[in-house]
């Protein structure tokens, strides 16, 4: 039985407890052993995190210790998957660039705030994560993110939709759903999910279900490899200046 840890908290406006409940239900339907925690202390035990198949952060605008980030990072490097949505994963810890490097992006704006109607365009490809899902419209926040160029983009949205200082730039297709690797671990992100009702939309829920399961599969496929192959004898040292 695969093991998953869901950690929720931070800003209540994103309804983290309700979103965590949706994710827990999806994972339990897939026969996961799911632990749900409402404290970042769940990241204190690095060895326990390494035993997991999946970590699901549902935490917006918080502060995290360098030890907690290092524990999550090392677990994911070793093969544990990490997957999440909206501000619960890519607006979690604004002061921690290591978290942003691992997850692949950071929220910077949502022009028009909540209630913007926009199109999510699926990038039809060989990825099973989007197979059979058609473009769809949402009425929610439209996330503008600073994004790691290494990610594989699975869905986008076109900016600008509403006015703002960004509109005189050329139109851009902003990533909405992406995957990447962090060491041997799989990373999955979906920028939708301002409230639980958006996460519960059929298209969004299915995208998240697939993403959660995909990220968790990485432990079986790639976990247990020698981190020295890409980190060297001294381990990963890129976190020093930001900590």
CSV table of N, CA and C in Angstrom, one decimal, residues 127-203:
chain,number,residue,atom,x,y,z
A,127,UNK,N,1.4,12.7,-23.2
A,127,UNK,CA,1.3,12.5,-21.8
A,127,UNK,C,-0.1,11.9,-21.4
A,128,UNK,N,-0.1,10.8,-20.6
A,128,UNK,CA,-1.4,10.3,-20.2
A,128,UNK,C,-2.1,11.2,-19.2
A,129,UNK,N,-1.4,12.2,-18.6
A,129,UNK,CA,-2.0,13.0,-17.6
A,129,UNK,C,-3.1,13.9,-18.2
A,130,UNK,N,-3.1,14.2,-19.5
A,130,UNK,CA,-4.1,15.0,-20.1
A,130,UNK,C,-4.9,14.3,-21.2
A,131,UNK,N,-4.7,13.0,-21.4
A,131,UNK,CA,-5.3,12.3,-22.4
A,131,UNK,C,-6.8,12.3,-22.2
A,132,UNK,N,-7.6,12.7,-23.3
A,132,UNK,CA,-9.0,12.7,-23.3
A,132,UNK,C,-9.6,13.9,-22.6
A,133,UNK,N,-8.8,14.9,-22.0
A,133,UNK,CA,-9.4,16.1,-21.4
A,133,UNK,C,-9.4,17.2,-22.4
A,134,UNK,N,-10.5,17.9,-22.5
A,134,UNK,CA,-10.6,19.0,-23.5
A,134,UNK,C,-10.4,20.3,-22.8
A,135,UNK,N,-10.2,21.3,-23.6
A,135,UNK,CA,-10.1,22.7,-23.1
A,135,UNK,C,-11.4,23.0,-22.3
A,136,UNK,N,-11.3,23.8,-21.2
A,136,UNK,CA,-12.4,24.1,-20.4
A,136,UNK,C,-12.3,25.5,-19.8
A,137,UNK,N,-13.4,26.1,-19.5
A,137,UNK,CA,-13.5,27.5,-18.9
A,137,UNK,C,-13.7,27.4,-17.4
A,138,UNK,N,-13.0,28.3,-16.7
A,138,UNK,CA,-13.2,28.4,-15.3
A,138,UNK,C,-13.5,29.9,-14.9
A,139,UNK,N,-14.1,30.1,-13.8
A,139,UNK,CA,-14.3,31.4,-13.3
A,139,UNK,C,-13.7,31.5,-11.9
A,140,UNK,N,-12.5,32.0,-11.8
A,140,UNK,CA,-11.7,32.0,-10.6
A,140,UNK,C,-10.6,33.0,-10.7
A,141,UNK,N,-9.5,32.8,-9.9
A,141,UNK,CA,-8.3,33.5,-10.1
A,141,UNK,C,-7.5,33.0,-11.2
A,142,UNK,N,-6.9,33.8,-12.0
A,142,UNK,CA,-6.1,33.4,-13.1
A,142,UNK,C,-4.6,33.7,-12.7
A,143,UNK,N,-3.9,32.6,-12.4
A,143,UNK,CA,-2.6,32.8,-11.8
A,143,UNK,C,-1.5,33.2,-12.8
A,144,UNK,N,-0.8,34.3,-12.5
A,144,UNK,CA,0.4,34.6,-13.2
A,144,UNK,C,1.6,34.2,-12.4
A,145,UNK,N,2.5,33.4,-12.9
A,145,UNK,CA,3.5,32.8,-12.1
A,145,UNK,C,4.9,33.0,-12.8
A,146,UNK,N,5.9,33.0,-11.9
A,146,UNK,CA,7.3,32.9,-12.4
A,146,UNK,C,7.6,31.4,-12.4
A,147,UNK,N,8.0,30.9,-13.6
A,147,UNK,CA,8.0,29.5,-13.8
A,147,UNK,C,9.4,29.0,-14.3
A,148,UNK,N,9.8,27.9,-13.7
A,148,UNK,CA,11.0,27.2,-14.1
A,148,UNK,C,11.0,26.8,-15.6
A,149,UNK,N,11.9,27.2,-16.4
A,149,UNK,CA,11.9,26.8,-17.8
A,149,UNK,C,12.1,25.3,-18.0
A,150,UNK,N,12.4,24.6,-17.0
A,150,UNK,CA,12.7,23.1,-17.2
A,150,UNK,C,11.4,22.3,-17.1
A,151,UNK,N,10.2,23.0,-16.7
A,151,UNK,CA,9.0,22.2,-16.5
A,151,UNK,C,8.5,21.7,-17.9
A,152,UNK,N,7.7,20.6,-17.8
A,152,UNK,CA,6.9,20.2,-19.0
A,152,UNK,C,5.5,20.7,-18.8
A,153,UNK,N,5.1,21.6,-19.7
A,153,UNK,CA,3.8,22.2,-19.5
A,153,UNK,C,2.7,21.4,-20.2
A,154,UNK,N,1.7,21.1,-19.4
A,154,UNK,CA,0.6,20.3,-19.8
A,154,UNK,C,-0.7,21.1,-20.1
A,155,UNK,N,-0.8,22.3,-19.6
A,155,UNK,CA,-2.0,23.1,-19.9
A,155,UNK,C,-1.5,24.6,-19.7
A,156,UNK,N,-2.2,25.5,-20.4
A,156,UNK,CA,-1.8,26.9,-20.3
A,156,UNK,C,-3.1,27.8,-20.3
A,157,UNK,N,-2.9,29.1,-20.0
A,157,UNK,CA,-4.0,30.1,-20.1
A,157,UNK,C,-3.4,31.3,-20.7
A,158,UNK,N,-4.2,32.0,-21.5
A,158,UNK,CA,-3.7,33.2,-22.2
A,158,UNK,C,-3.9,34.5,-21.4
A,159,UNK,N,-2.8,35.2,-21.3
A,159,UNK,CA,-2.8,36.6,-20.7
A,159,UNK,C,-2.5,37.6,-21.8
A,160,UNK,N,-3.1,38.8,-21.7
A,160,UNK,CA,-4.0,39.3,-20.7
A,160,UNK,C,-5.4,39.0,-21.0
A,161,UNK,N,-6.2,38.9,-19.9
A,161,UNK,CA,-7.7,38.8,-20.0
A,161,UNK,C,-8.3,40.0,-19.4
A,162,UNK,N,-7.7,40.6,-18.4
A,162,UNK,CA,-8.2,41.8,-17.7
A,162,UNK,C,-7.1,42.8,-17.7
A,163,UNK,N,-7.5,44.1,-17.5
A,163,UNK,CA,-6.5,45.2,-17.6
A,163,UNK,C,-5.6,45.2,-16.4
A,164,UNK,N,-4.4,45.8,-16.7
A,164,UNK,CA,-3.4,45.9,-15.7
A,164,UNK,C,-2.1,46.4,-16.3
A,165,UNK,N,-1.1,46.6,-15.5
A,165,UNK,CA,0.2,47.1,-16.1
A,165,UNK,C,0.9,46.1,-17.0
A,166,UNK,N,0.4,44.9,-17.1
A,166,UNK,CA,1.0,43.8,-17.9
A,166,UNK,C,0.5,43.8,-19.3
A,167,UNK,N,-0.6,44.6,-19.6
A,167,UNK,CA,-1.3,44.4,-20.9
A,167,UNK,C,-0.5,44.9,-22.1
A,168,UNK,N,0.4,45.9,-21.9
A,168,UNK,CA,1.2,46.4,-23.0
A,168,UNK,C,2.3,45.4,-23.5
A,169,UNK,N,2.5,44.4,-22.7
A,169,UNK,CA,3.4,43.3,-23.2
A,169,UNK,C,2.7,42.5,-24.2
A,170,UNK,N,3.4,41.7,-24.9
A,170,UNK,CA,2.8,40.8,-25.9
A,170,UNK,C,2.0,39.7,-25.1
A,171,UNK,N,1.0,39.2,-25.8
A,171,UNK,CA,0.2,38.1,-25.2
A,171,UNK,C,1.1,36.9,-24.8
A,172,UNK,N,0.8,36.3,-23.7
A,172,UNK,CA,1.6,35.1,-23.3
A,172,UNK,C,0.7,34.0,-22.9
A,173,UNK,N,1.2,32.8,-23.1
A,173,UNK,CA,0.5,31.6,-22.6
A,173,UNK,C,1.2,31.1,-21.3
A,174,UNK,N,0.5,31.3,-20.2
A,174,UNK,CA,1.0,31.0,-18.9
A,174,UNK,C,0.8,29.6,-18.6
A,175,UNK,N,1.8,28.8,-18.1
A,175,UNK,CA,1.5,27.5,-17.7
A,175,UNK,C,0.5,27.4,-16.5
A,176,UNK,N,-0.4,26.4,-16.7
A,176,UNK,CA,-1.4,26.1,-15.6
A,176,UNK,C,-1.1,24.8,-14.9
A,177,UNK,N,-0.7,23.8,-15.7
A,177,UNK,CA,-0.4,22.5,-15.2
A,177,UNK,C,1.0,22.1,-15.7
A,178,UNK,N,1.8,21.6,-14.8
A,178,UNK,CA,3.2,21.2,-15.3
A,178,UNK,C,3.7,20.0,-14.4
A,179,UNK,N,4.7,19.4,-15.0
A,179,UNK,CA,5.5,18.4,-14.3
A,179,UNK,C,7.0,18.7,-14.4
A,180,UNK,N,7.7,18.2,-13.5
A,180,UNK,CA,9.2,18.3,-13.5
A,180,UNK,C,9.8,17.2,-12.6
A,181,UNK,N,11.1,17.2,-12.6
A,181,UNK,CA,11.8,16.2,-11.8
A,181,UNK,C,12.6,17.0,-10.7
A,182,UNK,N,12.7,16.4,-9.6
A,182,UNK,CA,13.6,17.0,-8.5
A,182,UNK,C,14.4,15.8,-8.0
A,183,UNK,N,15.6,15.6,-8.5
A,183,UNK,CA,16.3,14.4,-8.3
A,183,UNK,C,15.6,13.2,-8.9
A,184,UNK,N,15.3,12.2,-8.1
A,184,UNK,CA,14.6,11.0,-8.6
A,184,UNK,C,13.1,11.2,-8.4
A,185,UNK,N,12.7,12.3,-7.7
A,185,UNK,CA,11.3,12.5,-7.5
A,185,UNK,C,10.5,13.2,-8.6
A,186,UNK,N,9.2,12.9,-8.7
A,186,UNK,CA,8.3,13.5,-9.6
A,186,UNK,C,7.6,14.7,-9.0
A,187,UNK,N,7.5,15.8,-9.7
A,187,UNK,CA,6.8,17.0,-9.2
A,187,UNK,C,5.6,17.3,-10.1
A,188,UNK,N,4.4,17.5,-9.5
A,188,UNK,CA,3.2,17.8,-10.3
A,188,UNK,C,2.6,19.1,-9.7
A,189,UNK,N,2.2,20.0,-10.6
A,189,UNK,CA,1.5,21.2,-10.1
A,189,UNK,C,0.4,21.6,-11.0
A,190,UNK,N,-0.7,22.1,-10.4
A,190,UNK,CA,-1.9,22.6,-11.1
A,190,UNK,C,-2.2,24.0,-10.4
A,191,UNK,N,-2.3,25.1,-11.2
A,191,UNK,CA,-2.5,26.4,-10.6
A,191,UNK,C,-4.0,26.6,-10.3
A,192,UNK,N,-4.9,25.8,-10.7
A,192,UNK,CA,-6.3,25.9,-10.3
A,192,UNK,C,-6.5,25.5,-8.9
A,193,UNK,N,-7.6,26.1,-8.3
A,193,UNK,CA,-8.0,25.6,-7.0
A,193,UNK,C,-8.1,26.7,-5.9
A,194,UNK,N,-8.5,27.9,-6.3
A,194,UNK,CA,-8.6,29.0,-5.4
A,194,UNK,C,-9.6,28.6,-4.2
A,195,UNK,N,-10.6,27.9,-4.5
A,195,UNK,CA,-11.5,27.4,-3.5
A,195,UNK,C,-11.8,25.9,-3.8
A,196,UNK,N,-12.3,25.3,-2.8
A,196,UNK,CA,-12.6,23.8,-2.9
A,196,UNK,C,-13.5,23.5,-4.0
A,197,UNK,N,-14.5,24.4,-4.3
A,197,UNK,CA,-15.4,24.1,-5.4
A,197,UNK,C,-14.7,24.1,-6.8
A,198,UNK,N,-13.6,24.8,-6.9
A,198,UNK,CA,-12.8,24.8,-8.2
A,198,UNK,C,-12.1,23.4,-8.3
A,199,UNK,N,-11.5,23.0,-7.2
A,199,UNK,CA,-10.8,21.7,-7.1
A,199,UNK,C,-11.8,20.6,-7.4
A,200,UNK,N,-13.0,20.8,-7.0
A,200,UNK,CA,-14.0,19.7,-7.2
A,200,UNK,C,-14.7,19.7,-8.6
A,201,UNK,N,-14.3,20.7,-9.5
A,201,UNK,CA,-14.8,20.6,-10.8
A,201,UNK,C,-14.3,19.3,-11.5
A,202,UNK,N,-15.1,18.7,-12.3
A,202,UNK,CA,-14.7,17.4,-12.9
A,202,UNK,C,-13.4,17.4,-13.6
A,203,UNK,N,-13.1,18.4,-14.4
A,203,UNK,CA,-11.9,18.5,-15.1
A,203,UNK,C,-10.7,18.7,-14.2
